mmCIF file of C-alpha atoms in Angstrom:
data_model
loop_
_atom_site.group_PDB
_atom_site.id
_atom_site.type_symbol
_atom_site.label_atom_id
_atom_site.label_comp_id
_atom_site.label_asym_id
_atom_site.label_seq_id
_atom_site.Cartn_x
_atom_site.Cartn_y
_atom_site.Cartn_z
ATOM 1 C CA VAL A 1 -0.273 0.116 -0.066
ATOM 2 C CA GLN A 2 1.530 3.189 -1.097
ATOM 3 C CA LEU A 3 0.428 6.677 0.319
ATOM 4 C CA VAL A 4 0.784 9.990 -1.688
ATOM 5 C CA GLU A 5 0.603 13.607 0.141
ATOM 6 C CA SER A 6 -0.134 16.652 -2.062
ATOM 7 C CA GLY A 7 -1.120 19.994 -1.047
ATOM 8 C CA GLY A 8 1.513 21.252 0.700
ATOM 9 C CA GLY A 9 3.673 24.768 -0.322
ATOM 10 C CA LEU A 10 4.589 28.315 0.992
ATOM 11 C CA VAL A 11 1.643 30.543 2.669
ATOM 12 C CA GLN A 12 1.537 33.662 4.491
ATOM 13 C CA ALA A 13 0.511 33.618 8.251
ATOM 14 C CA GLY A 14 -3.273 33.740 8.322
ATOM 15 C CA GLY A 15 -3.445 32.032 5.182
ATOM 16 C CA SER A 16 -5.135 28.225 4.451
ATOM 17 C CA LEU A 17 -3.843 25.282 2.815
ATOM 18 C CA ARG A 18 -5.546 21.983 2.164
ATOM 19 C CA LEU A 19 -3.642 18.770 2.251
ATOM 20 C CA SER A 20 -4.707 15.515 0.653
ATOM 21 C CA CYS A 21 -3.327 11.824 1.029
ATOM 22 C CA VAL A 22 -4.474 9.177 -1.071
ATOM 23 C CA ALA A 23 -3.743 5.228 -0.777
ATOM 24 C CA SER A 24 -3.340 2.791 -3.286
ATOM 25 C CA GLY A 25 -2.066 -0.858 -4.001
ATOM 26 C CA SER A 26 -3.333 -4.331 -3.210
ATOM 27 C CA THR A 27 -6.732 -5.146 -1.807
ATOM 28 C CA PHE A 28 -7.013 -3.317 1.685
ATOM 29 C CA SER A 29 -9.163 -1.612 4.137
ATOM 30 C CA ILE A 30 -8.368 1.208 6.079
ATOM 31 C CA ASN A 31 -9.132 1.980 9.545
ATOM 32 C CA ASP A 32 -7.856 4.877 11.567
ATOM 33 C CA MET A 33 -6.149 7.789 9.496
ATOM 34 C CA GLY A 34 -4.006 10.496 10.689
ATOM 35 C CA TRP A 35 -1.947 13.403 10.028
ATOM 36 C CA TYR A 36 1.604 13.954 11.955
ATOM 37 C CA ARG A 37 4.263 16.936 11.514
ATOM 38 C CA GLN A 38 7.801 17.120 12.175
ATOM 39 C CA ALA A 39 9.393 20.831 12.368
ATOM 40 C CA PRO A 40 13.190 21.333 11.946
ATOM 41 C CA GLY A 41 14.788 19.738 15.245
ATOM 42 C CA LYS A 42 11.820 18.433 16.775
ATOM 43 C CA GLN A 43 10.359 15.254 17.025
ATOM 44 C CA ARG A 44 7.316 14.052 14.866
ATOM 45 C CA GLU A 45 4.019 14.972 16.351
ATOM 46 C CA LEU A 46 0.297 14.150 16.024
ATOM 47 C CA VAL A 47 -1.734 16.797 14.336
ATOM 48 C CA ALA A 48 -5.196 15.095 13.896
ATOM 49 C CA THR A 49 -6.867 11.702 13.530
ATOM 50 C CA ILE A 50 -10.083 10.285 12.625
ATOM 51 C CA THR A 51 -11.520 6.679 12.690
ATOM 52 C CA ARG A 52 -13.244 5.087 9.916
ATOM 53 C CA GLY A 53 -16.762 5.912 11.525
ATOM 54 C CA GLY A 54 -15.647 9.943 11.397
ATOM 55 C CA ILE A 55 -14.519 10.386 15.141
ATOM 56 C CA THR A 56 -11.994 13.004 15.307
ATOM 57 C CA ASN A 57 -9.214 14.048 17.431
ATOM 58 C CA TYR A 58 -6.901 17.012 17.387
ATOM 59 C CA ALA A 59 -3.576 18.241 19.047
ATOM 60 C CA ASP A 60 -4.463 21.442 21.303
ATOM 61 C CA SER A 61 -2.035 23.745 18.857
ATOM 62 C CA VAL A 62 -4.574 23.289 15.851
ATOM 63 C CA LYS A 63 -7.923 22.832 17.399
ATOM 64 C CA GLY A 64 -10.381 25.243 15.611
ATOM 65 C CA ARG A 65 -7.922 26.152 12.980
ATOM 66 C CA PHE A 66 -7.370 22.848 11.181
ATOM 67 C CA THR A 67 -10.301 19.981 10.148
ATOM 68 C CA ILE A 68 -9.508 16.500 9.416
ATOM 69 C CA SER A 69 -11.972 14.377 7.055
ATOM 70 C CA ARG A 70 -12.014 11.397 5.012
ATOM 71 C CA ASP A 71 -13.561 10.084 1.974
ATOM 72 C CA ASN A 72 -13.500 6.248 2.423
ATOM 73 C CA ALA A 73 -14.722 5.532 -1.195
ATOM 74 C CA LYS A 74 -11.697 7.411 -2.649
ATOM 75 C CA ASN A 75 -9.037 6.144 0.066
ATOM 76 C CA THR A 76 -8.317 9.892 0.638
ATOM 77 C CA LEU A 77 -7.770 11.912 3.574
ATOM 78 C CA TYR A 78 -7.829 15.480 3.972
ATOM 79 C CA LEU A 79 -6.652 18.327 6.249
ATOM 80 C CA GLN A 80 -7.946 21.712 6.095
ATOM 81 C CA MET A 81 -5.490 24.256 7.535
ATOM 82 C CA ASN A 82 -6.973 27.685 8.279
ATOM 83 C CA SER A 83 -5.284 30.642 10.358
ATOM 84 C CA LEU A 84 -2.059 29.361 9.538
ATOM 85 C CA LYS A 85 1.146 30.384 12.058
ATOM 86 C CA SER A 86 4.651 30.278 11.489
ATOM 87 C CA GLU A 87 5.034 27.337 14.026
ATOM 88 C CA ASP A 88 2.917 25.362 11.841
ATOM 89 C CA THR A 89 5.767 25.140 9.379
ATOM 90 C CA ALA A 90 6.590 21.499 9.133
ATOM 91 C CA VAL A 91 6.938 18.349 6.961
ATOM 92 C CA TYR A 92 3.347 16.950 7.174
ATOM 93 C CA PHE A 93 2.822 12.946 6.922
ATOM 94 C CA CYS A 94 -0.337 10.868 6.625
ATOM 95 C CA ASN A 95 -0.546 7.748 8.376
ATOM 96 C CA PHE A 96 -3.151 4.979 7.765
ATOM 97 C CA LYS A 97 -3.954 1.997 9.604
ATOM 98 C CA VAL A 98 -4.637 -0.668 6.781
ATOM 99 C CA VAL A 99 -5.653 -4.178 7.004
ATOM 100 C CA VAL A 100 -4.291 -6.017 3.596
ATOM 101 C CA THR A 101 -6.346 -9.007 2.377
ATOM 102 C CA THR A 102 -4.124 -11.559 0.330
ATOM 103 C CA THR A 103 -6.604 -14.375 0.194
ATOM 104 C CA PRO A 104 -9.925 -14.876 1.641
ATOM 105 C CA LEU A 105 -8.260 -16.640 4.754
ATOM 106 C CA VAL A 106 -5.153 -14.434 5.158
ATOM 107 C CA SER A 107 -5.110 -10.914 5.971
ATOM 108 C CA TYR A 108 -2.870 -8.698 7.994
ATOM 109 C CA GLY A 109 -2.376 -5.235 9.510
ATOM 110 C CA MET A 110 -0.017 -2.463 8.220
ATOM 111 C CA ASP A 111 1.071 0.794 9.575
ATOM 112 C CA CYS A 112 1.265 2.898 6.408
ATOM 113 C CA TRP A 113 3.401 6.509 6.133
ATOM 114 C CA GLY A 114 3.432 8.811 3.158
ATOM 115 C CA LYS A 115 6.791 10.533 2.520
ATOM 116 C CA GLY A 116 5.597 13.890 3.580
ATOM 117 C CA THR A 117 4.633 17.112 2.009
ATOM 118 C CA LEU A 118 6.553 20.565 3.142
ATOM 119 C CA VAL A 119 4.241 23.191 4.512
ATOM 120 C CA THR A 120 6.078 26.797 4.869
ATOM 121 C CA VAL A 121 4.320 29.551 6.490
ATOM 122 C CA SER A 122 5.922 33.000 6.552
ATOM 123 C CA SER A 123 5.420 35.422 8.916
#
């Protein structure tokens, strides 16, 4: 299963961006999805997660500004980012908890990550 992010770029403080992440590959189903970010010199941190049923969870730093959503039919995850701040500058990674089915009797879980998309917010 491969994940590809898009939508990153350079934006001024107060602006908006929308990130997307789409999965492709063999027969699979997706459970939880999430966005994480890693700023220069810092550890990767959780931004937001969403369950298959649509229950969301956000880091305190992005609550009220970011919205996570998913399209299960398209195997796609989104992150709408509004009121961006310079401290939001980071590489953003998507993460999917996937179940891959190889035969009717064989399936296994995978923790899949995208390669990341850079978001730069200028002040």
